[in-house]
Amino acid sequence: MQDRPRCKTGIEVLDSELNGGIPTGSTVLVCGGSGVGKTTLSMQFITNGTKFDEKGVFFTASETVNKLKKHQGGYDFFNEKLLKAGKMSIIDLWSISDRLGLSEEVYTADEANILFEVIRDITKELDAKRLIVDSITSLCYRLQTQEMIRDFIFKLGSSLTAMRCTTFLTSEVPPQVFRYSQYNIEEFIADGIIYLGDIERKGDLIRTLQIIKMRGIPHGRTKFVLNMSKANGIELSPMLKSNI
Ligand SMILES: Nc1ncnc2c1ncn2[C@@H]1O[C@H](COP(=O)(O)OP(=O)(O)OP(=O)(O)O)[C@@H](O)[C@H]1O
Ligand SMILES: [Mg+2]
């Protein structure tokens, strides 16, 4: 059987744990509590894509575009020139929603469908091969029912797979609770789950990363210590080998 085409994250340890990368076109839930690195991992993923001539689009639904640029500007990997050159785009999801005249509270099924079509069409128009929704949790809040959440993520995932666009949906979970999502449905529709956690050691909070599932490929399930640095962004080292 031929091995599936892969989308390299460009983070060496993660690609090696994935035996080459994420299967192209997958929808991956990047979940974890507050401040564990969901946004940074996602931004580094689409920025790295530009090295492979893959365009990216980042839909932000938790920070404003300006705040996001300011925060990510603290890392060497983030380069505003990539935005100006049209190699990647950052789009405020709520501004789009407002411009379309959609509800500010809970969407109707028709409104959810309009937003889905706009995300799909923008992705197509930009010819993006990497897409982020940060966070899917705040979008789910407007979808409310399990049926609408399932329908939205399923439709989005299927159309992006057809466009060979690999997607990260960030998922916010309450602190110190081992859960993958707020609505307990997102993880079943996603093809992959990358879990970012916190563990307390000697009075310090250590960030961790673990691949929970990635449909269609064998992968490691090692828990890594996750560090963030200006020079490298996300840095991963096996927990057993590190000195904690
Ligand atoms: N240059 C840097 N070097 C190391 N750590 C940094 C740097 N810049 C920011 N950080 C850390 O990144 C953390 C936030 O990361 P990030 O925004 O990716 O997390 P998140 O999981 O998306 O958080 P949220 O739940 O708020 O969305 C902050 O706690 C901050 O200390
Ligand atoms: Mg974030």
mmCIF file of C-alpha atoms and ligand atoms in Angstrom:
data_model
loop_
_atom_site.group_PDB
_atom_site.id
_atom_site.type_symbol
_atom_site.label_atom_id
_atom_site.label_comp_id
_atom_site.label_asym_id
_atom_site.label_seq_id
_atom_site.Cartn_x
_atom_site.Cartn_y
_atom_site.Cartn_z
ATOM 1 C CA MET A 1 0.000 0.000 0.000
ATOM 2 C CA GLN A 2 1.295 3.426 -0.913
ATOM 3 C CA ASP A 3 2.114 5.690 2.043
ATOM 4 C CA ARG A 4 -0.191 8.716 2.334
ATOM 5 C CA PRO A 5 1.168 12.133 1.278
ATOM 6 C CA ARG A 6 2.266 14.109 4.309
ATOM 7 C CA CYS A 7 2.137 17.713 5.389
ATOM 8 C CA LYS A 8 5.319 18.458 7.326
ATOM 9 C CA THR A 9 4.820 20.586 10.413
ATOM 10 C CA GLY A 10 8.428 21.732 10.061
ATOM 11 C CA ILE A 11 8.934 20.984 13.771
ATOM 12 C CA GLU A 12 11.471 18.189 13.487
ATOM 13 C CA VAL A 13 10.610 16.154 16.594
ATOM 14 C CA LEU A 14 6.894 16.314 15.809
ATOM 15 C CA ASP A 15 7.412 15.214 12.178
ATOM 16 C CA SER A 16 9.565 12.328 13.333
ATOM 17 C CA GLU A 17 6.888 11.261 15.871
ATOM 18 C CA LEU A 18 4.398 11.371 12.953
ATOM 19 C CA ASN A 19 6.737 9.292 10.749
ATOM 20 C CA GLY A 20 7.038 12.149 8.271
ATOM 21 C CA GLY A 21 4.171 14.524 8.975
ATOM 22 C CA ILE A 22 0.401 14.866 9.195
ATOM 23 C CA PRO A 23 -1.534 13.034 6.434
ATOM 24 C CA THR A 24 -2.329 15.793 3.925
ATOM 25 C CA GLY A 25 -5.885 17.102 4.222
ATOM 26 C CA SER A 26 -6.414 15.981 7.825
ATOM 27 C CA THR A 27 -8.311 18.016 10.393
ATOM 28 C CA VAL A 28 -6.337 18.080 13.646
ATOM 29 C CA LEU A 29 -7.632 19.231 17.012
ATOM 30 C CA VAL A 30 -4.884 21.056 18.934
ATOM 31 C CA CYS A 31 -6.230 21.054 22.458
ATOM 32 C CA GLY A 32 -5.194 22.191 25.881
ATOM 33 C CA GLY A 33 -5.722 24.673 28.705
ATOM 34 C CA SER A 34 -4.892 28.334 28.798
ATOM 35 C CA GLY A 35 -1.415 29.412 27.731
ATOM 36 C CA VAL A 36 -0.133 25.946 26.792
ATOM 37 C CA GLY A 37 0.970 27.056 23.303
ATOM 38 C CA LYS A 38 -1.988 26.261 20.998
ATOM 39 C CA THR A 39 -1.776 29.543 19.078
ATOM 40 C CA THR A 40 2.018 29.452 18.819
ATOM 41 C CA LEU A 41 2.092 25.850 17.518
ATOM 42 C CA SER A 42 -0.598 26.732 14.966
ATOM 43 C CA MET A 43 1.150 29.893 13.778
ATOM 44 C CA GLN A 44 4.481 28.078 13.456
ATOM 45 C CA PHE A 45 2.738 25.330 11.464
ATOM 46 C CA ILE A 46 1.429 27.718 8.816
ATOM 47 C CA THR A 47 4.586 29.830 8.788
ATOM 48 C CA ASN A 48 6.668 26.694 8.176
ATOM 49 C CA GLY A 49 4.319 25.798 5.324
ATOM 50 C CA THR A 50 5.560 28.807 3.359
ATOM 51 C CA LYS A 51 9.027 27.140 3.254
ATOM 52 C CA PHE A 52 7.389 24.322 1.276
ATOM 53 C CA ASP A 53 5.501 26.784 -0.968
ATOM 54 C CA GLU A 54 2.252 26.008 0.820
ATOM 55 C CA LYS A 55 0.075 29.029 1.506
ATOM 56 C CA GLY A 56 -1.678 29.330 4.862
ATOM 57 C CA VAL A 57 -4.702 31.093 6.274
ATOM 58 C CA PHE A 58 -5.184 31.738 9.991
ATOM 59 C CA PHE A 59 -8.752 32.518 11.114
ATOM 60 C CA THR A 60 -8.554 34.099 14.523
ATOM 61 C CA ALA A 61 -11.576 34.010 16.804
ATOM 62 C CA SER A 62 -9.871 34.578 20.134
ATOM 63 C CA GLU A 63 -7.316 37.387 19.710
ATOM 64 C CA THR A 64 -7.628 40.410 17.408
ATOM 65 C CA VAL A 65 -5.389 40.391 14.332
ATOM 66 C CA ASN A 66 -3.245 43.192 15.758
ATOM 67 C CA LYS A 67 -2.776 41.524 19.141
ATOM 68 C CA LEU A 68 -2.003 38.217 17.471
ATOM 69 C CA LYS A 69 0.665 39.832 15.249
ATOM 70 C CA LYS A 70 2.146 41.608 18.251
ATOM 71 C CA HIS A 71 2.294 38.421 20.365
ATOM 72 C CA GLN A 72 3.629 36.204 17.569
ATOM 73 C CA GLY A 73 6.101 38.937 16.587
ATOM 74 C CA GLY A 74 8.048 37.845 19.683
ATOM 75 C CA TYR A 75 9.207 34.737 17.796
ATOM 76 C CA ASP A 76 11.871 34.764 15.088
ATOM 77 C CA PHE A 77 9.785 32.417 12.895
ATOM 78 C CA PHE A 78 7.018 35.028 12.511
ATOM 79 C CA ASN A 79 7.639 37.408 9.639
ATOM 80 C CA GLU A 80 5.133 40.059 8.576
ATOM 81 C CA LYS A 81 6.710 40.049 5.110
ATOM 82 C CA LEU A 82 5.032 36.661 4.533
ATOM 83 C CA LEU A 83 1.667 38.381 5.042
ATOM 84 C CA LYS A 84 2.528 41.243 2.704
ATOM 85 C CA ALA A 85 3.760 38.774 0.072
ATOM 86 C CA GLY A 86 0.420 36.933 0.254
ATOM 87 C CA LYS A 87 2.085 33.672 1.356
ATOM 88 C CA MET A 88 -0.074 33.596 4.441
ATOM 89 C CA SER A 89 -3.102 35.537 5.674
ATOM 90 C CA ILE A 90 -4.557 36.303 9.066
ATOM 91 C CA ILE A 91 -8.311 36.910 9.083
ATOM 92 C CA ASP A 92 -10.546 37.977 11.953
ATOM 93 C CA LEU A 93 -13.434 35.498 11.940
ATOM 94 C CA TRP A 94 -15.759 37.773 13.905
ATOM 95 C CA SER A 95 -15.194 40.695 11.511
ATOM 96 C CA ILE A 96 -16.288 38.457 8.651
ATOM 97 C CA SER A 97 -19.264 37.297 10.652
ATOM 98 C CA ASP A 98 -20.244 40.934 11.387
ATOM 99 C CA ARG A 99 -19.806 41.978 7.766
ATOM 100 C CA LEU A 100 -22.061 39.120 6.696
ATOM 101 C CA GLY A 101 -24.637 40.400 9.182
ATOM 102 C CA LEU A 102 -24.668 37.121 11.162
ATOM 103 C CA SER A 103 -25.924 36.955 14.764
ATOM 104 C CA GLU A 104 -23.541 37.961 17.524
ATOM 105 C CA GLU A 105 -24.912 35.331 19.875
ATOM 106 C CA VAL A 106 -26.165 32.023 18.490
ATOM 107 C CA TYR A 107 -26.168 31.180 14.766
ATOM 108 C CA THR A 108 -29.129 29.697 12.979
ATOM 109 C CA ALA A 109 -28.401 26.654 10.777
ATOM 110 C CA ASP A 110 -28.476 28.973 7.726
ATOM 111 C CA GLU A 111 -25.997 31.391 9.300
ATOM 112 C CA ALA A 112 -23.645 28.544 10.214
ATOM 113 C CA ASN A 113 -23.817 27.390 6.614
ATOM 114 C CA ILE A 114 -23.029 30.887 5.309
ATOM 115 C CA LEU A 115 -19.910 31.077 7.529
ATOM 116 C CA PHE A 116 -18.812 27.600 6.437
ATOM 117 C CA GLU A 117 -19.169 28.584 2.753
ATOM 118 C CA VAL A 118 -17.173 31.786 3.272
ATOM 119 C CA ILE A 119 -14.296 29.919 4.996
ATOM 120 C CA ARG A 120 -14.327 27.329 2.197
ATOM 121 C CA ASP A 121 -14.402 29.958 -0.558
ATOM 122 C CA ILE A 122 -11.595 32.046 0.982
ATOM 123 C CA THR A 123 -9.456 28.912 1.298
ATOM 124 C CA LYS A 124 -10.116 28.063 -2.338
ATOM 125 C CA GLU A 125 -9.472 31.596 -3.547
ATOM 126 C CA LEU A 126 -6.194 31.869 -1.655
ATOM 127 C CA ASP A 127 -5.262 28.321 -2.680
ATOM 128 C CA ALA A 128 -4.351 27.685 0.980
ATOM 129 C CA LYS A 129 -2.903 24.288 1.854
ATOM 130 C CA ARG A 130 -2.825 24.974 5.602
ATOM 131 C CA LEU A 131 -5.678 26.435 7.615
ATOM 132 C CA ILE A 132 -6.145 27.350 11.281
ATOM 133 C CA VAL A 133 -9.300 28.131 13.229
ATOM 134 C CA ASP A 134 -8.197 29.554 16.602
ATOM 135 C CA SER A 135 -10.298 28.649 18.427
ATOM 136 C CA ILE A 136 -13.003 26.234 17.285
ATOM 137 C CA THR A 137 -14.303 26.401 20.884
ATOM 138 C CA SER A 138 -15.394 30.031 20.523
ATOM 139 C CA LEU A 139 -17.018 29.198 17.198
ATOM 140 C CA CYS A 140 -18.800 26.195 18.752
ATOM 141 C CA TYR A 141 -20.184 28.586 21.346
ATOM 142 C CA ARG A 142 -22.206 30.234 18.568
ATOM 143 C CA LEU A 143 -23.273 26.865 17.146
ATOM 144 C CA GLN A 144 -24.462 25.601 20.522
ATOM 145 C CA THR A 145 -26.089 22.251 19.736
ATOM 146 C CA GLN A 146 -24.071 19.052 19.281
ATOM 147 C CA GLU A 147 -25.776 18.488 15.910
ATOM 148 C CA MET A 148 -24.733 21.887 14.568
ATOM 149 C CA ILE A 149 -21.176 21.492 15.886
ATOM 150 C CA ARG A 150 -20.895 18.029 14.329
ATOM 151 C CA ASP A 151 -22.343 19.215 11.051
ATOM 152 C CA PHE A 152 -20.077 22.302 10.864
ATOM 153 C CA ILE A 153 -16.798 20.502 11.648
ATOM 154 C CA PHE A 154 -17.698 17.567 9.414
ATOM 155 C CA LYS A 155 -18.549 19.771 6.427
ATOM 156 C CA LEU A 156 -15.514 21.986 6.944
ATOM 157 C CA GLY A 157 -13.203 18.975 7.331
ATOM 158 C CA SER A 158 -14.605 17.215 4.243
ATOM 159 C CA SER A 159 -14.322 20.225 1.947
ATOM 160 C CA LEU A 160 -10.802 21.045 3.149
ATOM 161 C CA THR A 161 -9.747 17.412 2.637
ATOM 162 C CA ALA A 162 -11.016 17.679 -0.937
ATOM 163 C CA MET A 163 -8.796 20.769 -1.381
ATOM 164 C CA ARG A 164 -5.824 18.918 0.194
ATOM 165 C CA CYS A 165 -5.737 21.573 2.882
ATOM 166 C CA THR A 166 -4.451 20.435 6.290
ATOM 167 C CA THR A 167 -6.297 22.070 9.165
ATOM 168 C CA PHE A 168 -5.627 22.807 12.847
ATOM 169 C CA LEU A 169 -8.631 23.589 15.027
ATOM 170 C CA THR A 170 -7.584 24.792 18.464
ATOM 171 C CA SER A 171 -9.692 23.572 21.336
ATOM 172 C CA GLU A 172 -9.780 25.207 24.754
ATOM 173 C CA VAL A 173 -10.267 22.922 27.738
ATOM 174 C CA PRO A 174 -10.644 23.863 31.412
ATOM 175 C CA PRO A 175 -7.396 23.864 33.466
ATOM 176 C CA GLN A 176 -6.253 20.660 35.214
ATOM 177 C CA VAL A 177 -9.023 18.625 33.567
ATOM 178 C CA PHE A 178 -8.115 15.869 31.143
ATOM 179 C CA ARG A 179 -10.469 16.588 28.269
ATOM 180 C CA TYR A 180 -10.012 17.225 24.568
ATOM 181 C CA SER A 181 -12.826 19.703 23.999
ATOM 182 C CA GLN A 182 -15.537 21.807 25.559
ATOM 183 C CA TYR A 183 -18.483 20.085 23.880
ATOM 184 C CA ASN A 184 -17.090 16.495 23.875
ATOM 185 C CA ILE A 185 -17.860 16.071 20.175
ATOM 186 C CA GLU A 186 -15.022 17.879 18.366
ATOM 187 C CA GLU A 187 -12.470 15.097 19.039
ATOM 188 C CA PHE A 188 -14.628 12.421 17.406
ATOM 189 C CA ILE A 189 -14.936 14.294 14.132
ATOM 190 C CA ALA A 190 -11.277 15.369 13.961
ATOM 191 C CA ASP A 191 -8.815 13.043 12.194
ATOM 192 C CA GLY A 192 -6.076 13.833 14.676
ATOM 193 C CA ILE A 193 -5.585 15.086 18.212
ATOM 194 C CA ILE A 194 -2.482 16.819 19.557
ATOM 195 C CA TYR A 195 -2.803 17.398 23.281
ATOM 196 C CA LEU A 196 -0.902 20.183 25.007
ATOM 197 C CA GLY A 197 -0.849 19.853 28.772
ATOM 198 C CA ASP A 198 0.589 21.273 31.965
ATOM 199 C CA ILE A 199 2.248 19.269 34.704
ATOM 200 C CA GLU A 200 3.511 20.662 37.965
ATOM 201 C CA ARG A 201 7.057 19.725 38.990
ATOM 202 C CA LYS A 202 8.936 21.191 41.925
ATOM 203 C CA GLY A 203 6.687 24.263 41.926
ATOM 204 C CA ASP A 204 7.044 24.870 38.176
ATOM 205 C CA LEU A 205 4.360 24.395 35.518
ATOM 206 C CA ILE A 206 5.892 22.375 32.682
ATOM 207 C CA ARG A 207 4.211 22.402 29.249
ATOM 208 C CA THR A 208 3.813 19.037 27.505
ATOM 209 C CA LEU A 209 2.785 17.777 24.045
ATOM 210 C CA GLN A 210 1.460 14.348 23.097
ATOM 211 C CA ILE A 211 -0.095 12.998 19.894
ATOM 212 C CA ILE A 212 -3.271 11.188 20.933
ATOM 213 C CA LYS A 213 -4.486 10.072 17.496
ATOM 214 C CA MET A 214 -3.736 10.585 13.824
ATOM 215 C CA ARG A 215 -6.040 8.543 11.589
ATOM 216 C CA GLY A 216 -4.483 6.522 8.807
ATOM 217 C CA ILE A 217 -0.856 6.430 9.987
ATOM 218 C CA PRO A 218 1.172 4.839 12.777
ATOM 219 C CA HIS A 219 2.668 7.418 15.141
ATOM 220 C CA GLY A 220 4.420 7.704 18.482
ATOM 221 C CA ARG A 221 2.511 8.641 21.621
ATOM 222 C CA THR A 222 5.454 9.867 23.660
ATOM 223 C CA LYS A 223 4.836 12.745 26.032
ATOM 224 C CA PHE A 224 7.265 15.572 25.251
ATOM 225 C CA VAL A 225 8.262 18.555 27.300
ATOM 226 C CA LEU A 226 7.296 21.647 25.302
ATOM 227 C CA ASN A 227 9.367 24.761 25.604
ATOM 228 C CA MET A 228 8.874 28.019 23.686
ATOM 229 C CA SER A 229 11.836 30.159 22.734
ATOM 230 C CA LYS A 230 12.260 33.315 20.686
ATOM 231 C CA ALA A 231 14.812 31.623 18.427
ATOM 232 C CA ASN A 232 13.018 28.330 17.738
ATOM 233 C CA GLY A 233 9.381 28.771 18.712
ATOM 234 C CA ILE A 234 8.153 25.328 19.821
ATOM 235 C CA GLU A 235 10.944 23.058 21.172
ATOM 236 C CA LEU A 236 10.212 19.436 22.127
ATOM 237 C CA SER A 237 12.273 17.017 24.213
ATOM 238 C CA PRO A 238 11.229 13.562 25.484
ATOM 239 C CA MET A 239 10.006 13.847 29.058
ATOM 240 C CA LEU A 240 11.838 10.764 30.287
ATOM 241 C CA LYS A 241 15.183 12.116 29.094
ATOM 242 C CA SER A 242 14.694 15.611 30.454
ATOM 243 C CA ASN A 243 15.682 16.462 33.968
ATOM 244 C CA ILE A 244 12.324 16.978 35.635
HETATM 245 N N1 LIG B 1 9.297 34.587 22.936
HETATM 246 C C1 LIG B 1 8.751 33.750 23.819
HETATM 247 N N2 LIG B 1 9.489 32.822 24.418
HETATM 248 C C2 LIG B 1 8.922 31.966 25.296
HETATM 249 N N3 LIG B 1 7.630 31.937 25.621
HETATM 250 C C3 LIG B 1 6.852 32.859 25.069
HETATM 251 C C4 LIG B 1 7.367 33.803 24.143
HETATM 252 N N4 LIG B 1 6.357 34.591 23.754
HETATM 253 C C5 LIG B 1 5.263 34.139 24.426
HETATM 254 N N5 LIG B 1 5.561 33.107 25.208
HETATM 255 C C6 LIG B 1 4.641 32.369 26.082
HETATM 256 O O1 LIG B 1 3.608 31.827 25.317
HETATM 257 C C7 LIG B 1 2.480 31.644 26.181
HETATM 258 C C8 LIG B 1 1.215 31.783 25.362
HETATM 259 O O2 LIG B 1 1.271 30.884 24.276
HETATM 260 P P1 LIG B 1 0.022 30.726 23.323
HETATM 261 O O3 LIG B 1 -0.659 32.022 23.139
HETATM 262 O O4 LIG B 1 0.501 30.008 22.133
HETATM 263 O O5 LIG B 1 -0.891 29.764 24.199
HETATM 264 P P2 LIG B 1 -2.427 29.370 23.975
HETATM 265 O O6 LIG B 1 -2.566 27.952 24.396
HETATM 266 O O7 LIG B 1 -2.838 29.744 22.621
HETATM 267 O O8 LIG B 1 -3.120 30.335 25.040
HETATM 268 P P3 LIG B 1 -4.660 30.825 25.128
HETATM 269 O O9 LIG B 1 -5.336 29.811 25.967
HETATM 270 O O10 LIG B 1 -4.556 32.157 25.796
HETATM 271 O O11 LIG B 1 -5.202 30.914 23.747
HETATM 272 C C9 LIG B 1 2.572 32.732 27.220
HETATM 273 O O12 LIG B 1 2.357 32.184 28.503
HETATM 274 C C10 LIG B 1 3.976 33.292 27.045
HETATM 275 O O13 LIG B 1 4.711 33.283 28.232
HETATM 276 MG MG MG B 2 -4.380 30.971 21.932
#
